[in-house]
């Protein structure tokens, strides 16, 4: 279940609640979601009960409980917790998240936001570069990748790294290098898997149940919604922040969930399924970097 489908499920639940009270569903706000920042907040958090309580003439926590009871019928949802005054913390099943990763891989070159979203992001970054008084004198030393990533992230050329050449090296304050290196690492894992004879045909969504796998898949699932919000708000930094989050989650995952088995270990559906998750990460990182006008090297 993608965030977009989850929003649809929330909207249907609210419409059902409103209808039972004789209230026109047109008065109900559109559901919104944000990705949970910690496991205890689930994969997605929605404040829709707080925003809609007045329209359905009830308190926000009671409304959240009603919405949660309707969402529990969805097989893709593992848990819905009502938190605080009425936040909904929604946890999807590992299988539902794994299917999203498989869908990303199936889309391959066709994966990404609508053309209008991509054009808007590109225009915002161009405008930031052209209006920056700091970037202009240093453009010849930064290179296109650094210049565009910094503009997308709204990092002044003088911030963190006094020497702009450090942006070309591995450095703790070098986010563009971090994302590019992670993309290259994911490509290296894909090459090693191919050499070992692993492919994704034996993909099994039930195999990807490790916490690091579900966290990574949830972040990948948030990509399309994040790009739409970034274009709408004029904030391409949202894409950069998501790419950096995906990169960290990817590294966490690879430390505990190897795609290629050891020499004395048989290749199973688990390895094939992990390869699909690796491919999905490659696609999301490459697509995100491309949206920002930054290269996605396969070897570094």
Coordinates of C-alpha atoms in Angstrom, one line a residue, residues 53-298:
X53 CA -13.1 16.5 14.4
X54 CA -15.0 19.8 14.2
X55 CA -16.6 18.9 10.9
X56 CA -18.1 15.7 12.2
X57 CA -19.0 17.1 15.6
X58 CA -16.9 15.0 17.9
X59 CA -13.6 15.2 19.7
X60 CA -10.4 14.3 17.8
X61 CA -9.4 11.3 19.9
X62 CA -12.8 9.7 19.5
X63 CA -12.8 10.3 15.8
X64 CA -9.3 8.8 15.6
X65 CA -10.5 5.7 17.3
X66 CA -13.4 5.4 14.8
X67 CA -11.0 5.8 11.8
X68 CA -8.6 3.2 13.3
X69 CA -11.4 0.7 13.6
X70 CA -12.2 1.0 9.9
X71 CA -8.6 0.8 8.8
X72 CA -8.1 -2.4 10.8
X73 CA -10.1 -4.3 8.1
X74 CA -7.4 -3.5 5.5
X75 CA -5.1 -6.5 5.1
X76 CA -2.1 -4.3 4.2
X77 CA -2.3 -2.5 7.6
X78 CA -0.7 -4.3 10.5
X79 CA -1.6 -1.8 13.3
X80 CA -3.2 1.6 13.8
X81 CA -2.4 3.3 17.1
X82 CA -4.2 6.4 18.4
X83 CA -1.7 8.7 20.0
X84 CA -2.1 11.9 22.0
X85 CA -5.1 14.0 21.2
X86 CA -5.8 12.0 18.0
X87 CA -2.8 11.3 15.9
X88 CA -3.0 8.0 13.9
X89 CA 0.2 6.0 13.9
X90 CA -0.1 3.5 11.1
X91 CA 2.1 0.5 10.6
X92 CA 1.9 -1.5 7.3
X93 CA 2.6 -5.2 7.1
X94 CA 6.1 -6.0 5.9
X95 CA 4.6 -7.7 2.8
X96 CA 2.7 -4.5 1.8
X97 CA 5.9 -2.5 2.0
X98 CA 7.9 -5.1 0.1
X99 CA 5.3 -5.1 -2.7
X100 CA 5.9 -1.3 -3.1
X101 CA 9.6 -2.0 -3.6
X102 CA 8.8 -4.6 -6.2
X103 CA 6.5 -2.1 -8.0
X104 CA 9.3 0.4 -8.1
X105 CA 11.5 -2.2 -9.7
X106 CA 8.8 -3.1 -12.2
X107 CA 8.4 0.5 -13.2
X108 CA 12.1 0.9 -13.7
X109 CA 12.8 3.8 -16.1
X110 CA 9.2 4.9 -15.9
X111 CA 9.4 5.4 -12.1
X112 CA 9.2 9.0 -10.9
X113 CA 7.0 12.0 -10.5
X114 CA 4.9 13.6 -13.2
X115 CA 6.7 15.8 -15.7
X116 CA 5.3 18.9 -14.3
X117 CA 6.7 18.1 -10.8
X118 CA 10.1 17.4 -12.3
X119 CA 10.0 20.7 -14.3
X120 CA 9.0 22.7 -11.2
X121 CA 11.9 21.2 -9.1
X122 CA 14.4 22.0 -11.9
X123 CA 13.1 25.6 -12.2
X124 CA 13.4 26.2 -8.4
X125 CA 17.0 25.0 -8.3
X126 CA 17.9 27.1 -11.4
X127 CA 16.4 30.1 -9.7
X128 CA 18.2 29.5 -6.5
X129 CA 21.5 29.2 -8.3
X130 CA 21.0 32.3 -10.4
X131 CA 20.0 34.4 -7.4
X132 CA 22.8 33.2 -5.1
X133 CA 25.5 35.8 -4.5
X134 CA 27.8 33.1 -3.0
X135 CA 27.6 30.4 -5.6
X136 CA 28.5 32.5 -8.6
X137 CA 32.2 33.1 -7.8
X138 CA 32.7 29.5 -6.9
X139 CA 30.9 27.8 -9.7
X140 CA 34.2 26.8 -11.5
X141 CA 35.5 25.0 -8.4
X142 CA 32.2 23.3 -7.3
X143 CA 31.1 21.5 -10.4
X144 CA 27.5 21.0 -11.5
X145 CA 26.7 18.2 -9.0
X146 CA 27.8 20.1 -6.0
X147 CA 26.3 23.4 -7.1
X148 CA 22.9 22.0 -7.7
X149 CA 22.7 19.8 -4.6
X150 CA 23.8 22.8 -2.5
X151 CA 21.1 24.9 -4.1
X152 CA 18.5 22.2 -3.7
X153 CA 19.4 21.9 0.0
X154 CA 19.7 25.6 0.5
X155 CA 23.3 25.3 1.8
X156 CA 25.3 28.5 1.4
X157 CA 28.6 28.0 -0.3
X158 CA 30.4 29.2 2.8
X159 CA 28.6 26.9 5.3
X160 CA 30.2 23.9 7.0
X161 CA 33.0 23.6 4.4
X162 CA 35.1 26.7 3.9
X163 CA 37.0 25.0 1.1
X164 CA 34.4 24.1 -1.6
X165 CA 36.8 21.5 -3.0
X166 CA 36.0 19.3 0.0
X167 CA 32.6 18.7 -1.5
X168 CA 34.4 16.5 -4.0
X169 CA 35.7 14.2 -1.2
X170 CA 34.3 11.9 1.5
X171 CA 33.6 14.3 4.3
X172 CA 31.2 14.2 7.3
X173 CA 29.5 17.4 6.0
X174 CA 29.2 16.3 2.4
X175 CA 25.7 15.1 1.8
X176 CA 25.9 14.9 -2.0
X177 CA 28.9 12.6 -1.7
X178 CA 27.1 10.5 0.9
X179 CA 24.1 9.9 -1.4
X180 CA 26.2 9.3 -4.5
X181 CA 28.4 6.8 -2.6
X182 CA 25.4 5.0 -1.4
X183 CA 24.0 4.7 -4.9
X184 CA 27.3 3.3 -6.1
X185 CA 27.3 0.9 -3.2
X186 CA 23.9 -0.4 -4.1
X187 CA 25.0 -0.8 -7.7
X188 CA 28.0 -2.8 -6.5
X189 CA 25.7 -5.1 -4.5
X190 CA 23.6 -5.6 -7.6
X191 CA 26.7 -6.6 -9.6
X192 CA 27.9 -9.0 -6.9
X193 CA 24.4 -10.6 -6.8
X194 CA 24.4 -11.1 -10.5
X195 CA 27.8 -12.7 -10.4
X196 CA 26.5 -15.1 -7.7
X197 CA 23.6 -16.0 -9.9
X198 CA 20.9 -14.2 -7.9
X199 CA 17.9 -12.7 -9.7
X200 CA 14.6 -11.2 -8.6
X201 CA 12.3 -13.8 -10.1
X202 CA 12.0 -15.6 -6.9
X203 CA 10.8 -12.5 -5.1
X204 CA 8.7 -13.2 -2.0
X205 CA 7.2 -10.2 -0.2
X206 CA 6.9 -12.2 3.0
X207 CA 10.7 -12.7 3.2
X208 CA 11.5 -9.1 3.9
X209 CA 10.5 -8.9 7.5
X210 CA 13.6 -7.4 9.2
X211 CA 13.1 -4.0 10.8
X212 CA 15.8 -2.5 8.7
X213 CA 14.1 -3.8 5.5
X214 CA 10.6 -2.4 6.4
X215 CA 12.2 1.0 7.4
X216 CA 14.0 1.2 4.1
X217 CA 11.0 0.1 2.1
X218 CA 8.8 2.7 3.8
X219 CA 11.3 5.5 2.9
X220 CA 11.3 4.3 -0.7
X221 CA 7.5 4.3 -0.7
X222 CA 7.5 8.0 0.4
X223 CA 9.4 9.2 -2.7
X224 CA 6.6 10.1 -5.1
X225 CA 4.6 11.9 -2.3
X226 CA 7.7 13.8 -1.2
X227 CA 8.5 15.0 -4.7
X228 CA 5.0 16.3 -5.1
X229 CA 5.1 18.1 -1.8
X230 CA 8.5 19.5 -2.7
X231 CA 7.2 20.9 -6.0
X232 CA 4.1 22.3 -4.4
X233 CA 5.9 24.0 -1.5
X234 CA 8.8 25.1 -3.6
X235 CA 11.2 23.2 -1.4
X236 CA 13.5 20.8 -3.3
X237 CA 15.4 20.3 0.0
X238 CA 12.7 17.8 0.9
X239 CA 13.9 15.5 -1.8
X240 CA 17.5 15.9 -0.7
X241 CA 16.6 15.1 2.9
X242 CA 14.7 12.0 1.8
X243 CA 17.6 10.8 -0.3
X244 CA 19.9 11.2 2.7
X245 CA 17.5 9.3 4.9
X246 CA 17.2 6.6 2.3
X247 CA 21.0 6.4 2.2
X248 CA 21.4 6.0 5.9
X249 CA 18.6 3.4 6.1
X250 CA 20.2 1.5 3.2
X251 CA 23.5 1.4 5.0
X252 CA 21.8 0.2 8.2
X253 CA 20.1 -2.5 6.1
X254 CA 23.2 -3.8 4.4
X255 CA 24.9 -4.2 7.8
X256 CA 22.4 -6.8 8.9
X257 CA 20.8 -8.2 5.7
X258 CA 23.3 -9.3 3.1
X259 CA 22.0 -9.8 -0.4
X260 CA 24.7 -12.3 -1.5
X261 CA 25.1 -15.4 0.7
X262 CA 28.3 -16.7 2.0
X263 CA 30.1 -19.5 0.2
X264 CA 28.6 -22.2 2.3
X265 CA 25.1 -20.8 2.1
X266 CA 22.4 -21.7 -0.5
X267 CA 20.7 -19.0 -2.5
X268 CA 17.1 -18.7 -1.4
X269 CA 14.0 -16.5 -2.0
X270 CA 15.3 -14.3 0.8
X271 CA 18.4 -13.3 -1.2
X272 CA 16.3 -12.8 -4.4
X273 CA 13.9 -10.6 -2.4
X274 CA 16.7 -8.6 -0.9
X275 CA 18.0 -8.0 -4.4
X276 CA 14.6 -6.5 -5.3
X277 CA 14.9 -4.1 -2.4
X278 CA 18.4 -3.2 -3.4
X279 CA 17.2 -2.5 -7.0
X280 CA 14.4 -0.3 -5.7
X281 CA 16.9 1.7 -3.6
X282 CA 19.0 2.2 -6.7
X283 CA 16.1 3.5 -8.7
X284 CA 14.9 5.9 -6.0
X285 CA 18.4 7.3 -5.4
X286 CA 19.1 7.7 -9.1
X287 CA 15.7 9.2 -9.8
X288 CA 16.0 11.6 -6.9
X289 CA 19.5 12.7 -7.9
X290 CA 18.4 13.2 -11.4
X291 CA 15.5 15.4 -10.3
X292 CA 18.0 17.6 -8.5
X293 CA 20.2 17.7 -11.6
X294 CA 22.9 15.6 -10.0
X295 CA 24.7 12.6 -11.4
X296 CA 24.3 9.1 -10.0
X297 CA 27.6 7.3 -10.5
X298 CA 27.5 3.5 -10.4

